Short mmCIF file of C-alpha atoms (C1' of nucleotides) in Angstrom, two decimals:
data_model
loop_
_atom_site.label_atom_id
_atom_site.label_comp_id
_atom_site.label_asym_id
_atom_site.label_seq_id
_atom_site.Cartn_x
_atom_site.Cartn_y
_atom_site.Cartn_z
CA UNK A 21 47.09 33.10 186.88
CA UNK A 22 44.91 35.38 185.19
CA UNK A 23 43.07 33.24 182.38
CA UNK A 24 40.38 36.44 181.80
CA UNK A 25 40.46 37.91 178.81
CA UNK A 26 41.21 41.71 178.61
CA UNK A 27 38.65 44.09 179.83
CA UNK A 28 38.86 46.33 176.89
CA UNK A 29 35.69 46.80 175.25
CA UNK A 30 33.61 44.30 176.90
CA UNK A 31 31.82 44.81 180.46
CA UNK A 32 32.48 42.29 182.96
CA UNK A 33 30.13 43.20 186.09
CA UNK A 34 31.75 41.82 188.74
CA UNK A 35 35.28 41.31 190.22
CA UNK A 36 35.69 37.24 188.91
CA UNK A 37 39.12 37.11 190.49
CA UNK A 38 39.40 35.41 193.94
CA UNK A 39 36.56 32.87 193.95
CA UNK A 40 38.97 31.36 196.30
CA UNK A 41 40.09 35.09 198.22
CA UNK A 42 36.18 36.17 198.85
CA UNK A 43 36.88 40.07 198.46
CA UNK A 44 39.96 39.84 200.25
CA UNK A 45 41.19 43.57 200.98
CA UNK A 46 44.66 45.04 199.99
CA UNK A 47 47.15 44.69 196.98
CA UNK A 48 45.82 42.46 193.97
CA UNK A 49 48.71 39.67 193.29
CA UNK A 50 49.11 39.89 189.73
CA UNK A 51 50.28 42.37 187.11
CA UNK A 52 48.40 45.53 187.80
CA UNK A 53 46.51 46.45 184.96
CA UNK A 54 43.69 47.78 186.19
CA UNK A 55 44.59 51.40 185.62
CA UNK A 56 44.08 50.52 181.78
CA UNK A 57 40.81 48.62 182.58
CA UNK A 58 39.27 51.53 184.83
CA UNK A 59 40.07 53.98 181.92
CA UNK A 60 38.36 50.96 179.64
CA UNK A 61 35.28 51.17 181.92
CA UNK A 62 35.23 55.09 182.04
CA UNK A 63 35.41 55.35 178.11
CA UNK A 64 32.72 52.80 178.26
CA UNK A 65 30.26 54.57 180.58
CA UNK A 66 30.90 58.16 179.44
CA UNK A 67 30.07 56.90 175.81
CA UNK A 68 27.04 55.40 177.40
CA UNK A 69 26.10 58.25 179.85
CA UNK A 70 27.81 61.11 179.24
CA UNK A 71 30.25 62.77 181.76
CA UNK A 72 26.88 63.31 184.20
CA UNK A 73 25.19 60.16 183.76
CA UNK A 74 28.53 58.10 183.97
CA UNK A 75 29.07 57.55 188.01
CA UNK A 76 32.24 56.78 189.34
CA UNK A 77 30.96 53.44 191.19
CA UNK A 78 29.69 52.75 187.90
CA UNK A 79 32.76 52.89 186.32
CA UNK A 80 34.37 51.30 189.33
CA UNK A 81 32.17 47.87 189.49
CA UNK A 82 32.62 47.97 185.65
CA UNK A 83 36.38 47.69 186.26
CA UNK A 84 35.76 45.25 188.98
CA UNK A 85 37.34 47.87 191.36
CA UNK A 86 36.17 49.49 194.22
CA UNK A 87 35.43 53.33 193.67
CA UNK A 88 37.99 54.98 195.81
CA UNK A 89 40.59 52.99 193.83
CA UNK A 90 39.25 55.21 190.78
CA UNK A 91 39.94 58.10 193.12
CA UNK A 92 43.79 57.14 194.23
CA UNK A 93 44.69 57.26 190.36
CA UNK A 94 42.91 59.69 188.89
CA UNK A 95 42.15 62.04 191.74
CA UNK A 96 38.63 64.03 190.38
CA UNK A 97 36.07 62.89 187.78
CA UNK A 98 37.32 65.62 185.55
CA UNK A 99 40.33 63.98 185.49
CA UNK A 100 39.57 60.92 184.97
CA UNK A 101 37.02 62.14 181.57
CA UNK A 102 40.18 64.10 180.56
CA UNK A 103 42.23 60.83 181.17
CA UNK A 104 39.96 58.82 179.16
CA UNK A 105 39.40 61.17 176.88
CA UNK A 106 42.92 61.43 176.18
CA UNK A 107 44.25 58.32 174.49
CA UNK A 108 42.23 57.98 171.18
CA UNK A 109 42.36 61.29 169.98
CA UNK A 110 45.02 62.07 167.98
CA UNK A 111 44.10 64.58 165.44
CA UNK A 112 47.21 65.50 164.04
CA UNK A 113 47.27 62.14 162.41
CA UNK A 114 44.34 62.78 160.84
CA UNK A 115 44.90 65.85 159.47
CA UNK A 116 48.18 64.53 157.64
CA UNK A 117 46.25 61.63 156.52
CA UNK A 118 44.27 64.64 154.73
CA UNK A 119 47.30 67.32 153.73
CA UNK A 120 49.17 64.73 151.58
CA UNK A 121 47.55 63.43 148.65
CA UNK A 122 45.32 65.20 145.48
CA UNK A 123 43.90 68.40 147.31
CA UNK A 124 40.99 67.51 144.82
CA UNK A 125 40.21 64.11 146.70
CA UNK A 126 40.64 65.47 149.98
CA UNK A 127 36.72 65.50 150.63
CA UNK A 128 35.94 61.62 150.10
CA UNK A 129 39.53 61.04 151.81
CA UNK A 130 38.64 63.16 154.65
CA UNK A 131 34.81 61.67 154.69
CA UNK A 132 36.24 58.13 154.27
CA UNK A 133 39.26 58.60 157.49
CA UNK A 134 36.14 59.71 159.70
CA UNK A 135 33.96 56.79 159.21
CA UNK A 136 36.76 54.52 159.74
CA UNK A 137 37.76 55.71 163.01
CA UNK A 138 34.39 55.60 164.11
CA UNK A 139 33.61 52.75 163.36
CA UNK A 140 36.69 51.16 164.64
CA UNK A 141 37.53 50.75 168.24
CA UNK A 142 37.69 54.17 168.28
CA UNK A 143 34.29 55.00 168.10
CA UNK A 144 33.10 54.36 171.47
CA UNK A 145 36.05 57.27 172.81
CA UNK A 146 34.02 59.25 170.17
CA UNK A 147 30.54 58.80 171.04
CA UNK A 148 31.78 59.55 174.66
CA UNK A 149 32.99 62.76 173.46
CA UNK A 150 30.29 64.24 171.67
CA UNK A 151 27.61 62.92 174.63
CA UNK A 152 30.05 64.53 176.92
CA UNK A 153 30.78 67.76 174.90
CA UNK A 154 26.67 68.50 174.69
CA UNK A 155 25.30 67.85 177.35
CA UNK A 156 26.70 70.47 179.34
CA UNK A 157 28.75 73.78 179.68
CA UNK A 158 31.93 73.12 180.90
CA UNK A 159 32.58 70.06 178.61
CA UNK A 160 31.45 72.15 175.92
CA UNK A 161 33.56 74.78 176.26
CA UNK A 162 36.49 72.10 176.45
CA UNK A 163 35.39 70.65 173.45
CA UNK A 164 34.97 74.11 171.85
CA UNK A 165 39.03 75.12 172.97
CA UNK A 166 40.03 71.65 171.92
CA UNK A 167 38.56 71.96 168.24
CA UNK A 168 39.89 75.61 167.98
CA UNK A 169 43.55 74.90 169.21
CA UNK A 170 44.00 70.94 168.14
CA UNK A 171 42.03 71.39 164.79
CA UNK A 172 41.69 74.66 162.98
CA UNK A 173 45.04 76.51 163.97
CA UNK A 174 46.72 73.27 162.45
CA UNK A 175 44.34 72.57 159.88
CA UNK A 176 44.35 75.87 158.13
CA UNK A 177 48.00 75.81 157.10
CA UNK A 178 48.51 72.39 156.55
CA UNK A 179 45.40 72.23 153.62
CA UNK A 180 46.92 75.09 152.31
CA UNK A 181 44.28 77.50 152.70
CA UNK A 182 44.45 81.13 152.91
CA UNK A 183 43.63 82.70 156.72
CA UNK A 184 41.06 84.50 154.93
CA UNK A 185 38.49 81.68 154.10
CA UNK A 186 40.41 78.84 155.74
CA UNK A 187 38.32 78.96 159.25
CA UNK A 188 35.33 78.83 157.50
CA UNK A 189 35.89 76.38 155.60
CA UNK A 190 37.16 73.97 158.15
CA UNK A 191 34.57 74.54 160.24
CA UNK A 192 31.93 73.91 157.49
CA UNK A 193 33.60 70.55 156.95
CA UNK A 194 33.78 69.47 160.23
CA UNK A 195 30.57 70.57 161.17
CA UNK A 196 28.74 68.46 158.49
CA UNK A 197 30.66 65.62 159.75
CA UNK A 198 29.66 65.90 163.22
CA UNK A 199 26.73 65.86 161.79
CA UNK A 200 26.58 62.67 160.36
CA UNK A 201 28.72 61.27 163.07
CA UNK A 202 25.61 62.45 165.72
CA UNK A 203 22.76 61.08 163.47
CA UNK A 204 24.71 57.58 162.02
CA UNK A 205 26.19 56.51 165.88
CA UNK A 206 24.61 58.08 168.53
CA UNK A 207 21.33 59.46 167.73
CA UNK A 208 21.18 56.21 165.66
CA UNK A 209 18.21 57.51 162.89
CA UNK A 210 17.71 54.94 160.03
CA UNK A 211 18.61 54.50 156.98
CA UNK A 212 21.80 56.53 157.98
CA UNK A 213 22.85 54.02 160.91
CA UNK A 214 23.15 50.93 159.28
CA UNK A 215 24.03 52.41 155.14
CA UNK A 216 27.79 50.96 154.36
CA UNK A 217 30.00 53.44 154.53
CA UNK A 218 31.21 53.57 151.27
CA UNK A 219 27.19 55.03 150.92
CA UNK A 220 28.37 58.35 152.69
CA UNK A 221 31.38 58.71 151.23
CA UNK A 222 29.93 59.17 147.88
CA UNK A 223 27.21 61.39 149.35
CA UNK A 224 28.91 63.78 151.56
CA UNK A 225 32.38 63.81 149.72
CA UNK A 226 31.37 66.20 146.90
CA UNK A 227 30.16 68.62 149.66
CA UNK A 228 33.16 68.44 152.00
CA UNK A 229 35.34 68.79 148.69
CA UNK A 230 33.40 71.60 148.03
CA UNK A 231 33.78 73.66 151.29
CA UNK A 232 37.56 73.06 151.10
CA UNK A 233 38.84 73.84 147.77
CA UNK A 234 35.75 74.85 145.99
CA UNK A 235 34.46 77.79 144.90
CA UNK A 236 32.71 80.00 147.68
CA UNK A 237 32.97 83.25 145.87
CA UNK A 238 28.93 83.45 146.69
CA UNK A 239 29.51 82.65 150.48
CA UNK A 240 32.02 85.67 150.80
CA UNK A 241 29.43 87.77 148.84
CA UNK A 242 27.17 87.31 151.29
CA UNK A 243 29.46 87.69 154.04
CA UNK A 244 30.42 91.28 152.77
CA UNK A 245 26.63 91.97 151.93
CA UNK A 246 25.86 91.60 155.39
CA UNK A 247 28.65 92.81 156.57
CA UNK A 248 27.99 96.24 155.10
CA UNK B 4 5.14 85.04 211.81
CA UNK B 5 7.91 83.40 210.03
CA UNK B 6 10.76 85.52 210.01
CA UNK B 7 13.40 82.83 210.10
CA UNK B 8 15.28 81.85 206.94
CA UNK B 9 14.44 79.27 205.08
CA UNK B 10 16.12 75.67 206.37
CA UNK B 11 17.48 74.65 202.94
CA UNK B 12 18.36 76.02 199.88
CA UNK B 13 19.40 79.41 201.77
CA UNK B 14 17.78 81.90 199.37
CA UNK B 15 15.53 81.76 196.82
CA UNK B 16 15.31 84.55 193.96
CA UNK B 17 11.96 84.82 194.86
CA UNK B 18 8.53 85.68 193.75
CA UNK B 19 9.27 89.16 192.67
CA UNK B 20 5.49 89.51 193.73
CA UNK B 21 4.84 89.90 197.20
CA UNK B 22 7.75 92.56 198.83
CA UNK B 23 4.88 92.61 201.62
CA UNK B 24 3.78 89.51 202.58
CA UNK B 25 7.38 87.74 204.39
CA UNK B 26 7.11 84.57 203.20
CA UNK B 27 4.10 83.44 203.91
CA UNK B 28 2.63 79.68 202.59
CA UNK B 29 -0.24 78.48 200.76
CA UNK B 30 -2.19 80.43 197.49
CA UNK B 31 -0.37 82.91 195.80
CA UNK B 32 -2.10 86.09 195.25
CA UNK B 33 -2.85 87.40 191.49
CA UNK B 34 -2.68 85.76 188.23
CA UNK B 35 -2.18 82.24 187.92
CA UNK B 36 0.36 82.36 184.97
CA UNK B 37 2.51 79.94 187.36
CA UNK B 38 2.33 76.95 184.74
CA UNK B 39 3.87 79.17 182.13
CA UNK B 40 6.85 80.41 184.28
CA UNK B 41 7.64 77.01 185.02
CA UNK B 42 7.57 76.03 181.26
CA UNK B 43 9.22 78.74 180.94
CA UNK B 44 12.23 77.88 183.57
CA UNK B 45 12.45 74.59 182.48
CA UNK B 46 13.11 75.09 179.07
CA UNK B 47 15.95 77.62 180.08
CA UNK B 48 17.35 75.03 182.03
CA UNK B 49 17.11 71.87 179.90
CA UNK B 50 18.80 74.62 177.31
CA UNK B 51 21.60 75.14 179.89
CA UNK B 52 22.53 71.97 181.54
CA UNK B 53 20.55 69.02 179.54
CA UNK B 54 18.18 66.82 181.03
CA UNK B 55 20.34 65.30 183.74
CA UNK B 56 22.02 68.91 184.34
CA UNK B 57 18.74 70.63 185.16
CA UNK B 58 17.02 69.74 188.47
CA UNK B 59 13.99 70.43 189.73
CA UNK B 60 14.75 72.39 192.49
CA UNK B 61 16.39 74.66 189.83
CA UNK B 62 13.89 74.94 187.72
CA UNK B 63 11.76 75.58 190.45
CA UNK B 64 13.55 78.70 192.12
CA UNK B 65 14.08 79.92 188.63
CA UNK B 66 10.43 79.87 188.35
CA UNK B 67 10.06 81.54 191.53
CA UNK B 68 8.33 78.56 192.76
CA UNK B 69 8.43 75.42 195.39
CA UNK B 70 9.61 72.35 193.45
CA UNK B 71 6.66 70.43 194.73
CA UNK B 72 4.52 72.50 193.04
CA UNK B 73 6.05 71.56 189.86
CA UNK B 74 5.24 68.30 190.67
CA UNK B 75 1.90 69.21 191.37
CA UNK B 76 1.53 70.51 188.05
CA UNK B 77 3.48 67.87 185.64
CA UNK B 78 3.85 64.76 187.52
CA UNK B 79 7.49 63.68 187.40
CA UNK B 80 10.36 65.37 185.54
CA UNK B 81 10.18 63.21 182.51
CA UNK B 82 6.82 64.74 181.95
CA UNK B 83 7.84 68.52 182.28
CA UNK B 84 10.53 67.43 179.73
CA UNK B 85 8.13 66.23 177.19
CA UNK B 86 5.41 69.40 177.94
CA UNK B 87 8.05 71.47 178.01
CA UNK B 88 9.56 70.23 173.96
CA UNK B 89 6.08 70.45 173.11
CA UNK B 90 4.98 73.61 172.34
CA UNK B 91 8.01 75.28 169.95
CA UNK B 92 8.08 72.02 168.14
CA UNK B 93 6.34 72.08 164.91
CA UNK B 94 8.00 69.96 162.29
CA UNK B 95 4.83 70.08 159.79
CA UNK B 96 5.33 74.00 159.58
CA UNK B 97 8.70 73.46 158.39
CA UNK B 98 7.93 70.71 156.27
CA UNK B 99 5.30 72.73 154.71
CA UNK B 100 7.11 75.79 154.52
CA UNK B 101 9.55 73.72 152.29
CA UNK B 102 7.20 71.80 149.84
CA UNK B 103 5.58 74.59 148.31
CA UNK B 104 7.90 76.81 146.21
CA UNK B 105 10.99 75.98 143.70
CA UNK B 106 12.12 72.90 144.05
CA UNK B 107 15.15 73.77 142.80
CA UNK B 108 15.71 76.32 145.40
CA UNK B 109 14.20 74.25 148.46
CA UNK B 110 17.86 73.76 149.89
CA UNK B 111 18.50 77.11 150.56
CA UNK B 112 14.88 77.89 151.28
CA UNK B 113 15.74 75.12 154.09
CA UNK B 114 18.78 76.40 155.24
CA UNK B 115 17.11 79.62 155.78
CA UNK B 116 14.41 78.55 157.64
CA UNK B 117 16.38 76.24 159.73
CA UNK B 118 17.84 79.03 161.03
CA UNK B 119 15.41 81.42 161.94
CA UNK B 120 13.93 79.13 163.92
CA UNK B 121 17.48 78.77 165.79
CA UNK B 122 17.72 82.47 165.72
CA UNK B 123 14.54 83.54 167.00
CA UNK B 124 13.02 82.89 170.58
CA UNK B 125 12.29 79.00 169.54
CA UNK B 126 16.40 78.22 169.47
CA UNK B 127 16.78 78.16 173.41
CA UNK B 128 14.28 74.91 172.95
CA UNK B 129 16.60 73.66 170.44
CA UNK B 130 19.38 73.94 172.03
CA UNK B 131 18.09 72.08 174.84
CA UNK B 132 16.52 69.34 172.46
CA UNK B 133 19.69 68.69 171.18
CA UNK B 134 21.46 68.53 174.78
CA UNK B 135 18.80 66.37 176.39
CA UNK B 136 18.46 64.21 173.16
CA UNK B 137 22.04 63.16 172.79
CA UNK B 138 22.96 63.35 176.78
CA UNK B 139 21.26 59.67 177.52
CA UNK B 140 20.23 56.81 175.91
CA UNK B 141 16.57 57.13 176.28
CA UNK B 142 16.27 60.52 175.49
CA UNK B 143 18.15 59.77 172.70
CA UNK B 144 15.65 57.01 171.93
CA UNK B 145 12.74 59.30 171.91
CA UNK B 146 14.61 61.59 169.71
CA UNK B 147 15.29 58.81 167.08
CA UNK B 148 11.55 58.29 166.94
CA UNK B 149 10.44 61.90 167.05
CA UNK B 150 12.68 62.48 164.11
CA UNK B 151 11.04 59.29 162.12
CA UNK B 152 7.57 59.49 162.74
CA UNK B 153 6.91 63.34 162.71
CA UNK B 154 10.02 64.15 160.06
CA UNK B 155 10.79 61.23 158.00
CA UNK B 156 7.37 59.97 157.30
CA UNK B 157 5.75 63.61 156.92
CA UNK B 158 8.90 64.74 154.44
CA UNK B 159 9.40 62.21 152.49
CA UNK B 160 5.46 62.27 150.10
CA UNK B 161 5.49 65.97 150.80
CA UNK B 162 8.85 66.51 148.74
CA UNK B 163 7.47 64.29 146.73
CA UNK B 164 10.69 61.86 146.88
CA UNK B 165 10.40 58.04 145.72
CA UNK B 166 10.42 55.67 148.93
CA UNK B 167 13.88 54.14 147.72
CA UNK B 168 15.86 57.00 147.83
CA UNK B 169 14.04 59.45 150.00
CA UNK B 170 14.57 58.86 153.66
CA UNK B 171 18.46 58.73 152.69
CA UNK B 172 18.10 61.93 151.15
CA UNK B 173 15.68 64.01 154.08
CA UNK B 174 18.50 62.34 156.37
CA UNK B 175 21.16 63.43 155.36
CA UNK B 176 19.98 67.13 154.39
CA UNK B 177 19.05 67.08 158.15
CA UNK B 178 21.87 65.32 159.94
CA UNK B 179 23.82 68.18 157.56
CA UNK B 180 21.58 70.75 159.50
CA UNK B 181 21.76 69.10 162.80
CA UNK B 182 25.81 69.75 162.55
CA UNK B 183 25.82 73.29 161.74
CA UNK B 184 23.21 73.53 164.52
CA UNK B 185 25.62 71.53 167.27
CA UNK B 186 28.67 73.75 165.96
CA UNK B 187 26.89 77.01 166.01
CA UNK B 188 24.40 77.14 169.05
CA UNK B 189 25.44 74.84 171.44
CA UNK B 190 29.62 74.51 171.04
CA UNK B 191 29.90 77.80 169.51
CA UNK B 192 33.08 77.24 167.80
CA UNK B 193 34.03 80.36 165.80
CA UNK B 194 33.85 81.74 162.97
CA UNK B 195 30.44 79.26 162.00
CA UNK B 196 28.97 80.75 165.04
CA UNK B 197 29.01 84.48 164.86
CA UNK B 198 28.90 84.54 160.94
CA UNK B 199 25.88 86.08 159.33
CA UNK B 200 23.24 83.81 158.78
CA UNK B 201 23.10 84.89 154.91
CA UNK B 202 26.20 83.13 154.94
CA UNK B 203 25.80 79.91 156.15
CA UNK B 204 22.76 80.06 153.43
CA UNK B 205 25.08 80.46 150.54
CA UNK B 206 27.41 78.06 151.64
CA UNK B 207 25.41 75.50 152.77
CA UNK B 208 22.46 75.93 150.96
CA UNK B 209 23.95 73.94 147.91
CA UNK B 210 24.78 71.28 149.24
CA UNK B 211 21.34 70.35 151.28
CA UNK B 212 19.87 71.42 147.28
CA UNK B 213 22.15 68.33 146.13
CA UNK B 214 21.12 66.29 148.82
CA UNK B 215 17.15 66.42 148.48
CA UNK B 216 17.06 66.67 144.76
CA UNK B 217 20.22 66.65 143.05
CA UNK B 218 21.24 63.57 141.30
CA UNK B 219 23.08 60.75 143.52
CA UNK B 220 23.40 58.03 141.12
CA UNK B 221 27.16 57.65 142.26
CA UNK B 222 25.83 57.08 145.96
CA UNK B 223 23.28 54.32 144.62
CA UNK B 224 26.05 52.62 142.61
CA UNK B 225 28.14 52.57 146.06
CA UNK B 226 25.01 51.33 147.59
CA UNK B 227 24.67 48.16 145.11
CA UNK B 228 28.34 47.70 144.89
CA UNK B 229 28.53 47.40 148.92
CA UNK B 230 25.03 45.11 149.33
CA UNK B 231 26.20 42.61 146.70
"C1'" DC C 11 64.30 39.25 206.21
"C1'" DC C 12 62.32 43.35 206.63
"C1'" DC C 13 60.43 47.57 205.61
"C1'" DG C 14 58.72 51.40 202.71
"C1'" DG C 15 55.57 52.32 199.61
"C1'" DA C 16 52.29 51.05 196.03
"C1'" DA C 17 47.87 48.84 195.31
"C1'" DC C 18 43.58 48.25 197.10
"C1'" DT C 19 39.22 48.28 200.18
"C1'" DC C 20 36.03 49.82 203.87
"C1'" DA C 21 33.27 52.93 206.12
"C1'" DT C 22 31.74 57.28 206.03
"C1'" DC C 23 30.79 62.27 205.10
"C1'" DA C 24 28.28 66.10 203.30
"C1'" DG C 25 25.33 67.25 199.92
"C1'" DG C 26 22.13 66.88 196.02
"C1'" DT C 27 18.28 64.21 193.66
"C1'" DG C 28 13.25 63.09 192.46
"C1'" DT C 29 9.25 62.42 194.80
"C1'" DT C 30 5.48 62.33 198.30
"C1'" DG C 31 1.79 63.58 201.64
"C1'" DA C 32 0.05 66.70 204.57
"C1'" DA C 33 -0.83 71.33 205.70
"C1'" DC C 34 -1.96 75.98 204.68
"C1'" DT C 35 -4.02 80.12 202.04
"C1'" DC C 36 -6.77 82.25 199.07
"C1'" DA C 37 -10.71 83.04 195.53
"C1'" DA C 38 -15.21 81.84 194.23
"C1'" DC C 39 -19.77 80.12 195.03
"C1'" DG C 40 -24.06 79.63 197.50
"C1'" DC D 18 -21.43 83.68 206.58
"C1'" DG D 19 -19.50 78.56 205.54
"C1'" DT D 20 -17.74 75.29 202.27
"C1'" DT D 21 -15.09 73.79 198.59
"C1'" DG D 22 -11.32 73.19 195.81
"C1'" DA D 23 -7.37 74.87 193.35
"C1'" DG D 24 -2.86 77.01 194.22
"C1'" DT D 25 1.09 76.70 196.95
"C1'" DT D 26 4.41 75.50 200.50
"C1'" DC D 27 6.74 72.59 204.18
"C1'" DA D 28 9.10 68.78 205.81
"C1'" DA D 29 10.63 64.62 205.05
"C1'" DC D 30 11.97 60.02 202.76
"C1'" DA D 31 15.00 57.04 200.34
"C1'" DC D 32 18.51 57.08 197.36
"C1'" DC D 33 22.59 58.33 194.80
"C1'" DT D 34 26.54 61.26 194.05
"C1'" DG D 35 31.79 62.58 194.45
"C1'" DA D 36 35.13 62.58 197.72
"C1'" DT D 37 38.18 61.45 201.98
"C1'" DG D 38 41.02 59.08 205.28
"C1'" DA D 39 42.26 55.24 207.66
"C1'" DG D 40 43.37 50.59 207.32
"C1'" DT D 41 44.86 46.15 204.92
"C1'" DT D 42 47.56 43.40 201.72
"C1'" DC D 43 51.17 42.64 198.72
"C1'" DC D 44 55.60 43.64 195.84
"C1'" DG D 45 60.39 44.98 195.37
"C1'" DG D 46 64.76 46.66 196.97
"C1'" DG D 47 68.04 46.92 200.65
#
DNA sequence: CCCGGAACTCATCAGGTGTTGAACTCAACG
DNA sequence: CGTTGAGTTCAACACCTGATGAGTTCCGGG
């Protein structure tokens, strides 16, 4: 009988099952779950820690698990991050959420989709993934091919934009967003952290609008300026 | 005579001073510009690998050095972090830099500045600001306060923004910033981050102007509509 | 009923970490 | 010359890390 509530979000420290079995060794009776609650645990830590500061036993006592049993599933830590890192991100969503509807809303739609996922259950995958991505090289450079391959190359056609200007422009957009996702949930600076939502959408909607279907004639002015 | 290798680390780029004398302990010989090399090596590394990333011993043999000595010099590691942030951080130039002139044309005065600072020799100690600050949670921390005691409170009088308004404003021209800062110089994700500089003025530059001066009486309306 | 394999734990390895205290070398001063 | 003190290194401590392999317990199918 398993009366304990899921480990999802939450952190429960300790193994609470068996305070009959004291730390028996072996099989758990039961449904096995516990691959879903270690990948609970890693999201949990890597959000807190990033991929460095997040330890394996700390992930594994998190789960109520001992560490090698992180091992038998998931083989490395790098698999495990990817594992974890896996679930919640589903881009492609998003971007349809974005290519149907007025192309001349698209900004305070696409500001509006972000801060919902963030600050849903979501979030926490999220934070793990942009402590993760900066803090060092190797995660970067994932995070780098991910953007590039998951993002722009479908991004560009689906908003309609021409191969020309369509890079930059996503990438402007996104940018600005990571921007505000890095100050408002993980860097945490005030009065950004705790405004409503609705706050930023007014604010930064205008701009995204404007570095996806506005006019940019001046930014390719410059480009050819310099480029000369 | 110690001509056995060293019991460790194996090899150590060594002190490119010295070809003649094999190794030999205590006082090093000539100038005593030690402290600065080890700045020097631990800014490279926090740059690299973050605060977690970058170890001592690293930084140490980068600087051609015996970790205790950094020690010696700065204590623990949390204190060669904080010397070592010191010195190319100078938020009041900046600010400065910005109040005086147009304000009309501050955001892409901003923009500008923002990155030749990133451009120039003082953008290694960004990059590693930004890794170390959003690896952990206390680095983090200390970023959060950096940014509102030496940014927020400086910014705000000097643009010469009412109290109600203004720290939403300077925050969200800088978390703006911040983005095209992550994007560019520490994920690298193309085209923002070999694109001429001129260009990221133009396009951005706008939007930051709307941000610190430009009128936002749609974002207050969303602010009222939200509290109430 | 029994047996193969999945779930799970224990003990341990090899290596890296920040940090410390003592020892050594050199330059400067008297 | 001798002493002093800063610069520098050595060796070690205590701890934590990811990973491995052997062993234990349980479930499900034959």
């Amino acid at each position: 009988m398993r009366d304990v509530a899921l480990p999802g979000a939450g952190q429960w420290p300790y193994a609470q099952r068996g305070f009959l079995m004291a730390r028996r060794t072996g099989r758990r009776p039961g449904n096995p779950d516990t691959r879903e609650a270690i990948l609970a645990a890693a999201r949990g830590a890597f959000a807190d820690k990033g991929y460095d500061g997040a330890s394996i036993r700390a992930i594994a006592t998190g789960a109520g698990v001992d560490p090698a049993l992180v091992h038998h599933y998931f083989g490395t830590k790098d698999k495990l991050f990817l594992a974890a890192m896996q679930a919640p991100m589903d881009p492609a969503e998003m971007i349809d959420a974005l290519a149907d509807g007025d192309r001349e809303q698209a900004g305070p739609r696409f500001v509006r989709l972000f801060l919902q996922i963030w600050d849903g259950p979501g979030g926490a995958a999220g934070v793990a993934l942009l402590r993760s991505a900066v803090g060092t090289e190797w995660t970067a450079k994932l995070f780098r091919e991910f953007v590039v391959t998951q993002i722009l190359r479908r991004a560009v056609p689906k908003l309609g934009l021409d191969d020309e200007q369509g890079p930059l422009r996503v990438t402007l957009a996104a940018s600005h967003m990571v921007g505000i996702a890095l100050a408002r949930y993980v860097i945490k600076v005030e009065p950004l952290a705790s405004v409503p939502s609705e706050v930023i959408v007014a604010a930064v909607g205008p701009s995204v609008q404007r570095y996806l279907t506005g006019d940019l004639s001046d930014v390719f002015d410059a480009q050819v300026a310099a480029g000369s």
